[in-house]
C-alpha positions as a Markdown table, in Angstrom:
| # | Residue | x | y | z |
|---|---|---|---|---|
| 1 | Unk | -81.8 | 24.7 | 54.1 |
| 2 | Unk | -84.4 | 24.8 | 56.9 |
| 3 | Unk | -87.5 | 22.5 | 56.5 |
| 4 | Unk | -89.4 | 25.2 | 56.4 |
| 5 | Unk | -87.8 | 25.7 | 53.0 |
| 6 | Unk | -88.3 | 22.3 | 51.7 |
| 7 | Unk | -91.9 | 21.1 | 50.7 |
| 8 | Unk | -93.0 | 17.6 | 49.8 |
| 9 | Unk | -95.6 | 16.6 | 47.7 |
| 10 | Unk | -97.1 | 13.8 | 46.8 |
| 11 | Unk | -99.0 | 14.1 | 43.7 |
| 12 | Unk | -101.7 | 11.3 | 42.6 |
| 13 | Unk | -98.8 | 9.4 | 44.3 |
| 14 | Unk | -95.6 | 10.8 | 42.9 |
| 15 | Unk | -93.2 | 12.7 | 45.1 |
| 16 | Unk | -92.2 | 16.3 | 44.5 |
| 17 | Unk | -89.4 | 17.8 | 46.7 |
| 18 | Unk | -88.8 | 21.5 | 46.0 |
| 19 | Unk | -88.4 | 24.9 | 47.6 |
| 20 | Unk | -91.3 | 27.1 | 48.7 |
| 21 | Unk | -90.2 | 29.7 | 46.6 |
| 22 | Unk | -90.3 | 27.8 | 43.8 |
| 23 | Unk | -93.9 | 26.9 | 44.4 |
| 24 | Unk | -94.5 | 30.4 | 45.3 |
| 25 | Unk | -93.4 | 32.2 | 41.8 |
| 26 | Unk | -97.2 | 33.0 | 41.0 |
| 27 | Unk | -98.5 | 34.0 | 44.5 |
| 28 | Unk | -102.1 | 34.2 | 43.3 |
| 29 | Unk | -101.9 | 30.5 | 43.0 |
| 30 | Unk | -103.5 | 27.6 | 44.5 |
| 31 | Unk | -99.6 | 26.3 | 45.3 |
| 32 | Unk | -98.2 | 29.6 | 46.2 |
| 33 | Unk | -101.5 | 29.8 | 48.7 |
| 34 | Unk | -101.1 | 26.3 | 50.0 |
| 35 | Unk | -97.3 | 27.0 | 51.0 |
| 36 | Unk | -98.5 | 29.7 | 52.5 |
| 37 | Unk | -101.3 | 28.4 | 54.7 |
| 38 | Unk | -103.7 | 29.9 | 52.6 |
| 39 | Unk | -105.3 | 27.4 | 50.9 |
| 40 | Unk | -106.6 | 24.1 | 53.1 |
| 41 | Unk | -108.0 | 22.0 | 50.2 |
| 42 | Unk | -104.3 | 20.0 | 50.1 |
| 43 | Unk | -104.1 | 17.8 | 53.2 |
| 44 | Unk | -100.7 | 17.6 | 55.1 |
| 45 | Unk | -100.0 | 14.1 | 55.8 |
| 46 | Unk | -96.8 | 12.6 | 58.1 |
| 47 | Unk | -95.0 | 16.3 | 56.7 |
| 48 | Unk | -96.1 | 15.9 | 53.0 |
| 49 | Unk | -98.4 | 17.6 | 51.0 |
| 50 | Unk | -101.2 | 15.2 | 49.3 |
| 51 | Unk | -102.7 | 16.5 | 46.0 |
| 52 | Unk | -105.2 | 14.1 | 44.5 |
| 53 | Unk | -104.3 | 15.0 | 40.8 |
| 54 | Unk | -102.1 | 13.2 | 37.6 |
| 55 | Unk | -98.1 | 12.7 | 39.2 |
| 56 | Unk | -97.1 | 12.2 | 36.0 |
| 57 | Unk | -98.6 | 15.7 | 34.1 |
| 58 | Unk | -97.3 | 17.4 | 37.5 |
| 59 | Unk | -93.7 | 16.6 | 36.8 |
| 60 | Unk | -94.4 | 19.2 | 33.5 |
| 61 | Unk | -95.9 | 21.6 | 36.2 |
| 62 | Unk | -92.8 | 21.5 | 38.2 |
| 63 | Unk | -90.5 | 21.7 | 35.3 |
| 64 | Unk | -92.6 | 25.0 | 34.4 |
| 65 | Unk | -92.2 | 26.7 | 37.7 |
| 66 | Unk | -88.6 | 26.0 | 37.6 |
| 67 | Unk | -87.8 | 27.7 | 34.5 |
| 68 | Unk | -91.0 | 29.7 | 33.5 |
| 69 | Unk | -90.4 | 27.4 | 30.1 |
| 70 | Unk | -92.7 | 25.3 | 28.3 |
| 71 | Unk | -90.5 | 22.7 | 26.9 |
| 72 | Unk | -92.5 | 19.3 | 26.3 |
| 73 | Unk | -91.1 | 16.0 | 24.4 |
| 74 | Unk | -91.2 | 16.0 | 21.0 |
| 75 | Unk | -94.5 | 12.8 | 21.5 |
| 76 | Unk | -96.1 | 14.6 | 23.7 |
| 77 | Unk | -100.0 | 14.8 | 22.9 |
| 78 | Unk | -101.9 | 15.6 | 26.2 |
| 79 | Unk | -102.0 | 19.3 | 25.6 |
| 80 | Unk | -105.6 | 19.7 | 26.9 |
| 81 | Unk | -105.2 | 17.5 | 29.8 |
| 82 | Unk | -102.0 | 19.8 | 31.2 |
| 83 | Unk | -103.8 | 22.9 | 30.3 |
| 84 | Unk | -106.4 | 21.3 | 33.0 |
| 85 | Unk | -104.4 | 21.0 | 35.6 |
| 86 | Unk | -102.9 | 24.4 | 35.0 |
| 87 | Unk | -106.4 | 25.8 | 35.5 |
| 88 | Unk | -106.7 | 23.8 | 38.5 |
| 89 | Unk | -103.4 | 25.0 | 40.3 |
| 90 | Unk | -104.0 | 29.0 | 39.6 |
| 91 | Unk | -101.3 | 29.1 | 37.2 |
| 92 | Unk | -102.8 | 30.7 | 34.5 |
| 93 | Unk | -100.3 | 31.9 | 32.1 |
| 94 | Unk | -99.0 | 28.4 | 31.9 |
| 95 | Unk | -102.5 | 27.4 | 30.8 |
| 96 | Unk | -102.9 | 30.3 | 28.0 |
| 97 | Unk | -99.4 | 29.0 | 26.6 |
| 98 | Unk | -100.7 | 25.8 | 26.6 |
| 99 | Unk | -103.8 | 26.8 | 24.5 |
| 100 | Unk | -101.3 | 27.6 | 21.6 |
| 101 | Unk | -100.6 | 24.3 | 20.9 |
| 102 | Unk | -99.6 | 25.4 | 17.4 |
| 103 | Unk | -96.8 | 26.9 | 19.6 |
| 104 | Unk | -95.2 | 23.8 | 21.1 |
| 105 | Unk | -95.8 | 21.2 | 18.7 |
| 106 | Unk | -92.9 | 19.9 | 16.7 |
| 107 | Unk | -92.4 | 20.0 | 13.4 |
| 108 | Unk | -91.5 | 17.9 | 11.0 |
| 109 | Unk | -87.8 | 19.2 | 8.8 |
| 110 | Unk | -87.7 | 17.5 | 5.0 |
| 111 | Unk | -83.5 | 18.1 | 4.2 |
| 112 | Unk | -82.6 | 16.7 | 0.4 |
| 113 | Unk | -79.4 | 16.2 | -1.1 |
| 114 | Unk | -78.9 | 16.1 | -5.0 |
| 115 | Unk | -75.3 | 14.2 | -6.0 |
| 116 | Unk | -73.8 | 13.8 | -9.8 |
| 117 | Unk | -70.8 | 13.4 | -11.2 |
| 118 | Unk | -69.9 | 14.6 | -13.9 |
| 119 | Unk | -66.3 | 13.3 | -15.1 |
| 120 | Unk | -63.5 | 14.9 | -12.6 |
| 121 | Unk | -66.2 | 16.5 | -10.9 |
| 122 | Unk | -69.1 | 16.1 | -8.3 |
| 123 | Unk | -72.1 | 18.4 | -7.9 |
| 124 | Unk | -73.7 | 19.1 | -4.6 |
| 125 | Unk | -76.8 | 20.9 | -4.2 |
| 126 | Unk | -79.0 | 21.0 | -0.5 |
| 127 | Unk | -82.3 | 21.7 | 0.1 |
| 128 | Unk | -84.2 | 22.1 | 2.8 |
| 129 | Unk | -87.5 | 22.8 | 4.8 |
| 130 | Unk | -85.9 | 25.1 | 7.5 |
| 131 | Unk | -83.6 | 28.0 | 6.8 |
| 132 | Unk | -81.9 | 27.9 | 10.1 |
| 133 | Unk | -80.5 | 24.2 | 9.5 |
| 134 | Unk | -79.6 | 25.7 | 5.7 |
| 135 | Unk | -77.3 | 28.1 | 7.7 |
| 136 | Unk | -75.9 | 26.1 | 10.3 |
| 137 | Unk | -75.3 | 23.8 | 7.6 |
| 138 | Unk | -73.6 | 26.1 | 5.5 |
| 139 | Unk | -71.1 | 27.4 | 8.6 |
| 140 | Unk | -69.9 | 23.8 | 8.7 |
| 141 | Unk | -68.9 | 23.3 | 5.0 |
| 142 | Unk | -66.5 | 24.7 | 3.8 |
| 143 | Unk | -64.5 | 24.5 | 0.6 |
| 144 | Unk | -61.0 | 25.3 | -1.0 |
| 145 | Unk | -59.6 | 25.8 | -4.2 |
| 146 | Unk | -55.9 | 25.7 | -4.9 |
| 147 | Unk | -54.0 | 24.8 | -8.6 |
| 148 | Unk | -52.4 | 21.6 | -9.0 |
| 149 | Unk | -50.2 | 19.9 | -11.4 |
| 150 | Unk | -51.5 | 17.2 | -13.5 |
| 151 | Unk | -49.7 | 14.8 | -12.2 |
| 152 | Unk | -50.9 | 14.9 | -8.8 |
| 153 | Unk | -54.7 | 16.2 | -9.6 |
| 154 | Unk | -56.1 | 13.3 | -7.7 |
| 155 | Unk | -53.3 | 13.1 | -4.4 |
| 156 | Unk | -55.5 | 12.2 | -1.7 |
| 157 | Unk | -52.8 | 15.3 | -0.2 |
| 158 | Unk | -53.5 | 19.2 | -1.0 |
| 159 | Unk | -51.1 | 21.0 | -2.8 |
| 160 | Unk | -48.6 | 22.3 | -0.8 |
| 161 | Unk | -49.9 | 26.1 | -2.0 |
| 162 | Unk | -52.1 | 27.4 | 0.3 |
| 163 | Unk | -55.4 | 26.5 | 0.0 |
| 164 | Unk | -57.8 | 29.7 | -0.6 |
| 165 | Unk | -61.6 | 29.1 | 1.0 |
| 166 | Unk | -64.6 | 30.3 | -1.4 |
| 167 | Unk | -68.0 | 31.3 | -0.2 |
| 168 | Unk | -71.0 | 29.0 | -0.8 |
| 169 | Unk | -73.5 | 29.4 | -3.7 |
| 170 | Unk | -76.7 | 30.2 | -1.9 |
| 171 | Unk | -79.5 | 30.5 | -4.3 |
| 172 | Unk | -82.2 | 30.9 | -1.7 |
| 173 | Unk | -82.7 | 31.1 | 2.3 |
| 174 | Unk | -83.4 | 27.3 | 1.6 |
| 175 | Unk | -80.5 | 26.2 | -0.2 |
| 176 | Unk | -76.7 | 25.8 | -0.9 |
| 177 | Unk | -74.9 | 24.0 | -3.7 |
| 178 | Unk | -71.0 | 23.4 | -3.9 |
| 179 | Unk | -68.3 | 21.2 | -5.8 |
| 180 | Unk | -66.0 | 19.4 | -5.3 |
| 181 | Unk | -62.8 | 17.3 | -7.5 |
| 182 | Unk | -61.0 | 18.9 | -10.5 |
| 183 | Unk | -61.4 | 21.0 | -14.2 |
| 184 | Unk | -58.1 | 21.7 | -16.7 |
| 185 | Unk | -56.5 | 25.1 | -16.2 |
| 186 | Unk | -54.3 | 25.8 | -18.3 |
| 187 | Unk | -50.9 | 23.1 | -19.4 |
| 188 | Unk | -50.8 | 20.7 | -16.9 |
| 189 | Unk | -52.6 | 23.0 | -14.3 |
| 190 | Unk | -55.5 | 21.8 | -12.9 |
| 191 | Unk | -57.8 | 23.8 | -10.6 |
| 192 | Unk | -58.6 | 21.5 | -7.4 |
| 193 | Unk | -61.5 | 22.0 | -5.0 |
| 194 | Unk | -61.8 | 20.0 | -1.6 |
| 195 | Unk | -64.5 | 19.9 | 0.9 |
| 196 | Unk | -64.4 | 19.9 | 4.2 |
| 197 | Unk | -67.3 | 19.3 | 6.5 |
| 198 | Unk | -66.8 | 20.0 | 10.4 |
| 199 | Unk | -66.0 | 18.2 | 13.2 |
| 200 | Unk | -64.0 | 16.5 | 10.4 |
| 201 | Unk | -61.1 | 18.4 | 9.8 |
| 202 | Unk | -60.0 | 16.3 | 6.3 |
| 203 | Unk | -60.2 | 18.5 | 3.5 |
| 204 | Unk | -62.0 | 16.1 | 0.7 |
| 205 | Unk | -61.5 | 16.2 | -3.3 |
| 206 | Unk | -63.6 | 12.8 | -4.4 |
| 207 | Unk | -66.9 | 13.3 | -4.8 |
| 208 | Unk | -68.2 | 9.4 | -3.5 |
| 209 | Unk | -66.0 | 10.4 | -0.3 |
| 210 | Unk | -67.6 | 14.2 | 0.6 |
| 211 | Unk | -71.3 | 12.6 | -0.5 |
| 212 | Unk | -70.4 | 10.0 | 2.2 |
| 213 | Unk | -69.3 | 12.0 | 5.3 |
| 214 | Unk | -72.3 | 14.5 | 4.4 |
| 215 | Unk | -75.0 | 11.6 | 4.5 |
| 216 | Unk | -72.8 | 10.6 | 8.3 |
| 217 | Unk | -72.9 | 14.1 | 9.2 |
| 218 | Unk | -76.6 | 14.2 | 8.6 |
| 219 | Unk | -77.5 | 11.2 | 10.4 |
| 220 | Unk | -75.5 | 12.2 | 13.8 |
| 221 | Unk | -77.3 | 15.3 | 13.7 |
| 222 | Unk | -80.8 | 13.5 | 14.0 |
| 223 | Unk | -82.4 | 13.5 | 10.6 |
| 224 | Unk | -83.2 | 10.0 | 9.5 |
| 225 | Unk | -83.0 | 9.0 | 5.7 |
| 226 | Unk | -86.3 | 8.0 | 4.2 |
| 227 | Unk | -85.3 | 7.9 | 0.3 |
| 228 | Unk | -83.1 | 7.4 | -2.2 |
| 229 | Unk | -83.7 | 7.9 | -5.9 |
| 230 | Unk | -82.5 | 8.9 | -9.1 |
| 231 | Unk | -83.7 | 11.5 | -11.6 |
| 232 | Unk | -84.1 | 10.2 | -15.4 |
| 233 | Unk | -82.3 | 12.9 | -17.2 |
| 234 | Unk | -79.3 | 13.2 | -19.5 |
| 235 | Unk | -76.9 | 13.8 | -16.3 |
| 236 | Unk | -77.4 | 11.2 | -13.2 |
| 237 | Unk | -78.7 | 12.8 | -10.7 |
| 238 | Unk | -78.9 | 11.2 | -6.9 |
| 239 | Unk | -81.5 | 12.4 | -4.5 |
| 240 | Unk | -81.6 | 11.6 | -1.1 |
| 241 | Unk | -84.5 | 12.7 | 1.2 |
| 242 | Unk | -84.2 | 13.2 | 5.3 |
| 243 | Unk | -86.5 | 14.2 | 7.8 |
| 244 | Unk | -86.6 | 15.2 | 11.9 |
| 245 | Unk | -88.4 | 16.2 | 13.9 |
| 246 | Unk | -87.5 | 20.0 | 15.1 |
| 247 | Unk | -88.4 | 20.8 | 18.4 |
| 248 | Unk | -90.2 | 24.0 | 18.7 |
| 249 | Unk | -89.3 | 26.8 | 20.2 |
| 250 | Unk | -89.8 | 27.1 | 23.5 |
| 251 | Unk | -92.5 | 29.5 | 25.2 |
| 252 | Unk | -91.1 | 31.2 | 28.4 |
| 253 | Unk | -92.9 | 33.7 | 31.2 |
| 254 | Unk | -91.3 | 36.1 | 32.3 |
| 255 | Unk | -92.1 | 37.4 | 36.2 |
| 256 | Unk | -92.0 | 40.8 | 37.1 |
| 257 | Unk | -93.0 | 41.9 | 41.0 |
| 258 | Unk | -94.5 | 45.3 | 40.3 |
| 259 | Unk | -94.5 | 48.3 | 43.1 |
| 260 | Unk | -98.1 | 48.7 | 44.3 |
| 261 | Unk | -99.4 | 45.6 | 43.2 |
| 262 | Unk | -99.1 | 43.4 | 46.0 |
| 263 | Unk | -96.6 | 41.0 | 44.5 |
| 264 | Unk | -99.0 | 40.0 | 41.9 |
| 265 | Unk | -96.8 | 38.5 | 39.3 |
| 266 | Unk | -97.4 | 40.0 | 35.8 |
| 267 | Unk | -97.0 | 37.7 | 32.8 |
| 268 | Unk | -95.7 | 37.9 | 29.0 |
| 269 | Unk | -94.8 | 36.1 | 26.3 |
| 270 | Unk | -91.5 | 35.3 | 24.6 |
| 271 | Unk | -90.3 | 32.9 | 22.5 |
| 272 | Unk | -87.2 | 31.1 | 23.0 |
| 273 | Unk | -85.5 | 29.4 | 20.1 |
| 274 | Unk | -84.1 | 25.4 | 21.8 |
| 275 | Unk | -81.5 | 23.8 | 21.0 |
| 276 | Unk | -82.5 | 20.3 | 18.5 |
């Protein structure tokens, strides 16, 4: 890579190394004009462009130029200052996205697990404020059913007969219901229901074991247990409440070069769903 393709900037004392093409994403911006020698405001000192601006915030400017997406930390709060920096550099599409602060802020997600034991069965109901989380959890949880003889109903090993997966009950997009354990069928036969929660491969029939695995799965997925309580009712129902900061959908800029437009970038907004 030639020296003309590599640009070194010192922004508020923080050093950045990047490609010239990265800074030229938006041809009308100050950074693009700097590379093209059309903006003398930034001084060239010992081969580095000196920029008297906030170096910490410029790291987010560089991330945007490299990815064309706005993706900020969950604890980020300097939206107005970053918007002001974007306006200074002439990155108005970025400034426009930052003005929509409500779209970029992470949101608090609440999830509640209700659990009750009744004789040889355990009942579970999971409520979530985010339907996509419930959908993902429903893909992880599988209930299997099969018949077993009374002498082996509490065996830790499933019957050798093939187990049949059952669909989870979904009263709404925000909750799911399932159960495990055994119930009387006929004679000495029992219907057994096992629960498996990915990525764990075990099929569990004991409700307490299933509850423990479920809670561990939620904790590994970034949830935090904030309260436990027991409902005062005829049936003892334990309730576990979790919370998690859910990262907002990333906002992306789509840059198109249009004929007859002197290479000026056209930008439009779109939403890109980010990972957890």
